[in-house]
Coordinates of C-alpha atoms in Angstrom, one line a residue:
X1 CA 261.1 145.0 39.7
X2 CA 258.5 141.8 40.5
X3 CA 256.1 140.9 37.8
X4 CA 253.1 142.8 36.2
X5 CA 249.8 140.8 35.5
X6 CA 251.1 141.7 31.7
X7 CA 254.3 140.9 31.6
X8 CA 253.3 137.0 33.4
X9 CA 252.6 134.3 30.4
X10 CA 249.3 133.2 29.8
X11 CA 249.2 130.5 31.4
X12 CA 250.3 131.8 34.4
X13 CA 247.2 134.2 34.2
X14 CA 245.0 131.2 33.4
X15 CA 246.4 129.6 36.5
X16 CA 246.2 132.1 38.9
X17 CA 242.5 133.5 38.4
X18 CA 241.9 129.9 38.9
X19 CA 243.0 129.9 41.2
X20 CA 241.8 133.0 42.8
X21 CA 238.3 131.9 42.1
X22 CA 238.3 128.4 44.0
X23 CA 239.1 130.4 47.1
X24 CA 236.4 132.5 46.7
X25 CA 234.4 129.2 45.6
X26 CA 235.7 127.4 49.0
X27 CA 235.0 130.9 51.4
X28 CA 231.4 131.3 49.3
X29 CA 230.7 127.6 50.3
X30 CA 232.2 127.3 53.8
X31 CA 229.5 130.1 54.4
X32 CA 226.9 128.7 52.6
X33 CA 228.0 124.8 54.2
X34 CA 227.4 127.2 57.9
X35 CA 224.4 129.2 57.1
X36 CA 223.1 126.0 56.4
X37 CA 224.5 124.2 59.1
X38 CA 223.5 126.8 61.2
X39 CA 219.4 126.6 60.2
X40 CA 219.6 122.2 60.3
X41 CA 220.7 122.9 64.1
X42 CA 217.6 125.1 64.3
X43 CA 214.9 123.4 62.5
X44 CA 216.3 120.2 65.0
X45 CA 215.5 121.7 68.6
X46 CA 212.6 123.7 67.3
X47 CA 211.8 120.1 65.9
X48 CA 213.0 118.2 69.8
X49 CA 211.0 120.5 71.0
X50 CA 207.9 119.9 69.2
X51 CA 208.2 116.6 70.1
X52 CA 209.2 117.3 73.7
X53 CA 205.5 119.2 73.9
X54 CA 203.9 116.8 72.0
X55 CA 204.7 113.5 74.3
X56 CA 204.3 115.4 77.3
X57 CA 200.7 115.8 76.2
X58 CA 200.1 112.6 75.4
X59 CA 201.5 111.2 78.6
X60 CA 199.7 113.9 80.3
X61 CA 196.6 111.4 81.1
X62 CA 199.7 108.9 82.5
X63 CA 200.5 111.0 84.1
X64 CA 196.6 111.3 86.2
X65 CA 196.2 108.1 85.9
X66 CA 199.0 107.3 88.0
X67 CA 198.3 110.3 89.7
X68 CA 194.6 108.8 90.8
X69 CA 192.9 111.3 88.7
X70 CA 189.9 109.9 87.1
X71 CA 189.6 110.4 83.5
X72 CA 185.1 111.9 83.1
X73 CA 184.6 114.3 85.9
X74 CA 182.1 116.1 86.9
X75 CA 180.8 119.1 89.4
X76 CA 177.9 119.2 90.9
X77 CA 177.3 123.1 92.5
X78 CA 175.8 125.0 94.4
X79 CA 174.3 128.2 91.4
X80 CA 172.6 130.0 94.7
X81 CA 176.6 130.3 96.2
X82 CA 179.6 132.9 93.4
X83 CA 181.9 131.2 95.5
X84 CA 180.3 127.8 93.7
X85 CA 180.5 129.6 90.5
X86 CA 183.4 130.7 90.6
X87 CA 185.1 127.0 90.6
X88 CA 183.7 125.8 87.7
X89 CA 186.0 127.8 85.3
X90 CA 189.4 126.1 87.6
X91 CA 187.8 122.7 87.5
X92 CA 187.2 122.7 83.9
X93 CA 191.8 124.6 83.8
X94 CA 192.8 121.0 85.9
X95 CA 191.4 118.8 83.7
X96 CA 193.3 121.2 81.2
X97 CA 196.3 120.3 82.6
X98 CA 196.1 117.5 82.8
X99 CA 194.7 116.8 79.6
X100 CA 191.5 115.1 80.2
X101 CA 188.3 115.7 79.0
X102 CA 186.3 118.7 79.7
X103 CA 183.5 118.6 83.2
X104 CA 180.4 118.6 83.2
X105 CA 178.3 120.3 85.1
X106 CA 175.5 120.5 87.1
X107 CA 173.7 123.1 88.6
X108 CA 171.6 122.5 91.9
X109 CA 167.8 123.5 92.3
X110 CA 166.6 124.1 95.4
X111 CA 164.2 121.4 95.9
X112 CA 166.9 118.6 96.2
X113 CA 169.4 120.3 96.9
X114 CA 171.4 118.2 94.0
X115 CA 169.5 114.6 94.6
X116 CA 168.5 115.4 91.0
X117 CA 172.6 117.2 89.2
X118 CA 174.7 114.0 91.1
X119 CA 172.7 111.7 90.1
X120 CA 172.6 113.1 86.2
X121 CA 176.1 112.8 86.5
X122 CA 176.6 109.3 87.2
X123 CA 174.6 108.3 84.7
X124 CA 176.3 110.7 82.4
X125 CA 179.6 107.8 83.6
X126 CA 181.5 109.9 86.0
X127 CA 184.0 108.5 87.5
X128 CA 185.5 112.5 90.1
X129 CA 182.3 114.9 91.0
X130 CA 183.1 117.8 92.6
X131 CA 180.7 119.0 95.0
X132 CA 180.8 122.6 94.5
X133 CA 178.3 123.7 97.3
X134 CA 178.0 124.0 100.9
X135 CA 176.2 121.2 103.7
X136 CA 172.8 120.7 101.7
X137 CA 174.7 120.0 97.8
X138 CA 177.4 118.1 99.2
X139 CA 174.5 115.3 101.9
X140 CA 172.2 115.5 98.3
X141 CA 175.1 114.4 96.4
X142 CA 176.4 112.2 98.7
X143 CA 172.6 110.6 98.9
X144 CA 173.2 109.5 95.1
X145 CA 177.3 108.7 95.6
X146 CA 176.3 106.0 98.5
X147 CA 177.7 102.2 97.9
X148 CA 178.8 103.8 94.2
X149 CA 182.9 103.9 92.7
X150 CA 182.5 107.6 92.2
X151 CA 184.7 109.6 94.4
X152 CA 183.3 112.4 95.7
X153 CA 185.8 115.9 96.2
X154 CA 184.0 118.9 98.0
X155 CA 184.7 122.7 97.9
X156 CA 182.9 124.1 100.7
X157 CA 180.7 127.0 100.0
X158 CA 178.6 127.7 102.8
X159 CA 178.4 129.3 106.6
X160 CA 179.2 125.2 107.6
X161 CA 180.6 123.3 106.3
X162 CA 180.4 120.6 108.8
X163 CA 181.1 117.7 106.6
X164 CA 185.1 119.5 105.3
X165 CA 185.5 120.3 108.2
X166 CA 185.8 117.0 109.4
X167 CA 188.1 116.0 106.4
X168 CA 191.0 118.2 107.8
X169 CA 189.6 120.3 104.1
X170 CA 191.2 124.5 103.5
X171 CA 187.7 125.8 103.9
X172 CA 188.6 129.1 102.7
X173 CA 190.8 128.5 99.4
X174 CA 189.6 127.2 96.9
X175 CA 192.9 126.2 94.6
X176 CA 193.7 123.4 97.7
X177 CA 190.1 122.1 97.3
X178 CA 190.7 121.9 93.6
X179 CA 193.8 120.3 94.4
X180 CA 192.4 117.8 96.9
X181 CA 189.7 116.6 94.7
X182 CA 192.2 115.6 91.7
X183 CA 195.6 115.0 93.7
X184 CA 194.2 113.9 97.1
X185 CA 193.6 109.6 98.2
X186 CA 190.3 108.3 99.2
X187 CA 189.2 107.8 101.9
X188 CA 185.9 105.5 102.6
X189 CA 184.0 107.3 104.8
X190 CA 180.2 106.3 107.1
X191 CA 177.3 107.4 105.9
X192 CA 173.8 107.5 108.2
X193 CA 170.7 106.5 106.6
X194 CA 167.5 108.5 108.5
X195 CA 164.1 107.5 108.6
X196 CA 162.0 110.4 109.4
X197 CA 158.4 110.8 110.5
X198 CA 157.0 114.1 110.4
X199 CA 155.0 116.0 112.9
X200 CA 152.2 116.2 109.5
X201 CA 152.7 111.9 109.1
X202 CA 154.7 112.2 105.8
X203 CA 157.8 110.0 106.5
X204 CA 161.4 110.4 104.6
X205 CA 164.7 108.9 103.2
X206 CA 167.6 111.3 103.7
X207 CA 171.3 110.4 105.3
X208 CA 173.9 112.2 107.0
X209 CA 177.6 113.2 106.9
X210 CA 178.3 114.4 110.1
X211 CA 174.9 115.0 112.9
X212 CA 171.2 114.8 113.2
X213 CA 169.5 116.0 116.1
X214 CA 166.1 117.6 117.3
X215 CA 166.0 120.3 120.2
X216 CA 167.9 122.8 120.8
X217 CA 170.9 122.4 118.2
X218 CA 168.0 122.3 115.3
X219 CA 166.5 125.5 117.2
X220 CA 169.4 127.2 116.7
X221 CA 169.8 126.4 113.1
X222 CA 166.3 127.2 112.6
X223 CA 166.2 131.1 113.8
X224 CA 170.1 132.2 113.1
X225 CA 169.9 134.7 110.9
X226 CA 170.5 134.2 107.1
X227 CA 172.0 138.6 107.1
X228 CA 174.2 137.3 110.3
X229 CA 175.4 134.1 108.3
X230 CA 175.8 136.4 104.7
X231 CA 177.6 138.8 107.2
X232 CA 179.2 137.0 109.4
X233 CA 179.6 133.2 109.0
X234 CA 179.7 130.6 111.6
X235 CA 179.4 133.4 114.3
X236 CA 175.4 133.9 113.2
X237 CA 174.3 130.5 115.3
X238 CA 177.0 131.4 118.5
X239 CA 174.5 134.7 118.4
X240 CA 171.1 132.2 118.1
X241 CA 173.1 130.0 120.5
X242 CA 172.8 132.0 123.0
X243 CA 169.1 133.3 122.4
X244 CA 168.2 129.6 122.9
X245 CA 170.2 129.2 125.7
X246 CA 167.0 129.1 127.9
X247 CA 164.1 126.6 127.4
X248 CA 162.4 124.1 128.8
X249 CA 163.7 119.9 127.9
X250 CA 161.9 117.0 125.9
X251 CA 161.2 113.1 126.9
X252 CA 162.6 111.1 124.5
X253 CA 162.6 107.2 124.3
X254 CA 166.1 106.1 122.6
X255 CA 166.5 103.1 122.0
X256 CA 170.2 101.7 119.9
X257 CA 170.9 97.7 118.2
X258 CA 167.1 96.9 118.6
X259 CA 167.2 96.7 123.0
X260 CA 165.2 98.4 124.9
X261 CA 164.0 101.8 125.0
X262 CA 164.5 104.3 128.1
X263 CA 163.1 106.9 128.4
X264 CA 165.7 110.7 128.8
X265 CA 164.8 114.0 129.4
X266 CA 166.7 115.9 127.4
X267 CA 167.3 119.3 125.6
X268 CA 168.5 117.6 122.4
X269 CA 169.3 114.5 121.1
X270 CA 171.5 113.8 118.6
X271 CA 173.5 111.0 116.5
X272 CA 176.3 111.7 114.7
X273 CA 178.6 110.5 112.5
X274 CA 181.7 112.9 113.4
X275 CA 182.1 115.2 116.1
X276 CA 183.1 119.1 114.6
X277 CA 181.0 121.8 114.1
X278 CA 181.7 125.4 113.7
X279 CA 183.6 127.1 115.8
X280 CA 186.7 124.4 116.5
X281 CA 183.7 122.7 119.2
X282 CA 184.6 119.4 119.2
X283 CA 180.8 117.6 120.6
X284 CA 181.9 114.6 120.6
X285 CA 186.1 112.9 120.9
X286 CA 184.4 109.5 120.4
X287 CA 183.1 109.6 116.7
X288 CA 185.0 108.0 114.4
X289 CA 183.6 108.6 111.0
X290 CA 184.5 105.5 109.4
X291 CA 183.9 103.3 111.7
X292 CA 180.8 101.2 111.1
X293 CA 179.1 103.1 114.3
X294 CA 177.1 106.3 115.6
X295 CA 177.2 107.8 118.6
X296 CA 174.2 108.9 120.1
X297 CA 173.8 112.0 121.9
X298 CA 171.4 113.1 124.2
X299 CA 172.5 116.4 125.8
X300 CA 170.5 117.7 129.2
X301 CA 172.6 120.5 130.6
X302 CA 169.9 122.8 133.6
X303 CA 171.1 126.3 133.6
X304 CA 174.4 128.2 133.2
X305 CA 177.0 126.0 134.8
X306 CA 176.4 123.1 133.8
X307 CA 176.5 125.3 130.2
X308 CA 180.0 126.1 130.9
X309 CA 180.7 122.6 131.5
X310 CA 179.1 121.2 128.2
X311 CA 180.7 124.3 126.3
X312 CA 184.6 123.4 128.2
X313 CA 184.1 119.7 126.3
X314 CA 184.1 120.7 123.5
X315 CA 186.7 122.5 123.0
X316 CA 189.2 121.1 124.9
X317 CA 190.1 117.9 123.4
X318 CA 188.9 113.8 124.8
X319 CA 187.3 116.2 128.2
X320 CA 183.6 114.7 128.3
X321 CA 181.1 116.3 129.6
X322 CA 178.9 114.2 132.8
X323 CA 175.8 116.7 130.9
X324 CA 176.5 115.0 127.7
X325 CA 175.3 111.1 127.6
X326 CA 176.8 109.2 124.1
X327 CA 175.9 105.7 123.7
X328 CA 177.5 103.8 120.7
X329 CA 175.6 102.2 117.9
X330 CA 175.1 100.5 114.4
X331 CA 171.3 100.9 115.1
X332 CA 168.8 103.5 116.5
X333 CA 165.4 104.7 117.0
X334 CA 164.3 108.3 119.0
X335 CA 160.8 108.9 119.8
X336 CA 160.2 111.6 121.5
X337 CA 157.1 112.8 123.3
X338 CA 155.9 116.4 121.4
X339 CA 156.9 116.6 117.7
X340 CA 160.8 118.8 117.9
X341 CA 162.2 121.7 115.1
X342 CA 164.8 119.3 113.6
X343 CA 168.3 119.1 111.6
X344 CA 171.1 117.4 109.2
X345 CA 173.8 118.3 109.0
X346 CA 173.1 122.2 109.9
X347 CA 171.2 121.7 107.4
X348 CA 167.2 123.1 109.6
X349 CA 163.6 120.4 107.8
X350 CA 160.4 120.5 110.1
X351 CA 159.4 119.0 113.2
X352 CA 159.6 115.7 113.3
X353 CA 158.3 112.5 115.9
X354 CA 160.5 110.1 115.0
X355 CA 164.0 109.6 113.4
X356 CA 165.2 106.2 113.1
X357 CA 169.3 106.3 112.3
X358 CA 171.2 103.4 110.4
X359 CA 175.1 103.5 109.7
X360 CA 176.2 102.2 106.1
X361 CA 180.1 101.4 106.5
X362 CA 182.4 102.9 104.3
X363 CA 179.6 103.8 101.7
X364 CA 181.6 107.6 100.5
X365 CA 184.4 107.4 99.2
X366 CA 185.7 110.9 99.2
X367 CA 188.6 112.9 98.3
X368 CA 190.9 113.9 101.1
X369 CA 195.1 115.9 101.1
X370 CA 197.3 113.1 100.9
X371 CA 199.0 113.5 104.6
X372 CA 196.3 113.8 106.4
X373 CA 195.2 110.7 108.8
X374 CA 191.9 109.5 110.4
X375 CA 192.9 110.9 113.8
X376 CA 192.7 114.9 112.2

């Protein structure tokens, strides 16, 4: 018969109780140790995660610097363009992603299209100015950025968006344009300085980054319906172009690089920095925006067959029309026998009597897609 607790001597009982208590204590200690170990591991994991997050946060500016993103960002935007205003918070988000300071925003005014806004951004120390607007806002910003180290990104929100087309920017993708503004490569391009004499004798100094001219091309810009532009975009210019196909030619004296002037009779006289227009038309396949040269272009179709030749050449790569005369030069002067309506980068301006143009080589630093080439 097994001994009971009563039959055991006192020493055995004490040893049994001590052993039992020791076992219970060991079990409790083991459970407590494992729980403490689990808590310690969780704390280490949380600390490691927080450390990684903080490290990434502190490294964001270095990452941005490695990618070529400049630290001080400004946005010059046209408040009359809803898409331009909508782009502003997206630029702010991009700055936050790169760990940069909040960008500063500058709205353009109707009377200067962004000249004062861009100058204020430069004065405030901006290194990258993202321009959200149409060709007028882009041109105004370009004038103030000539021969500076400030880079320009473009979010095209206009009708023509001519510079954006020639730079191969995505015209209908705001996010992609913002990405290019922050991550794209820098391409120095030429800017054309224009001294313009108006019909009333007034003078202006302007710039062009795409194409400026007087005659038929300007008639299209002046007469395109705002309502149709809002509804159909660049197709409104096609409608205006058809309306003005018939018209008289104009006499113009053309001199290049200080040479003797020559007289021509033309429908349009243009000074181009590059050649792509709306609708995929390439009026000047030889025009390159970083070659330091102007492409002085004289358009003189006389009847429908000539217009078909001109249009066919514009739609066919590297094909030239006999009704389009082009001369490359660093400077040129156009003097019209009678004042003509004019345009600069698609924006209509009052009638002009004279245009003097000079290229400013590689004076504007623009952000373009990283995989684009000059030929595109």
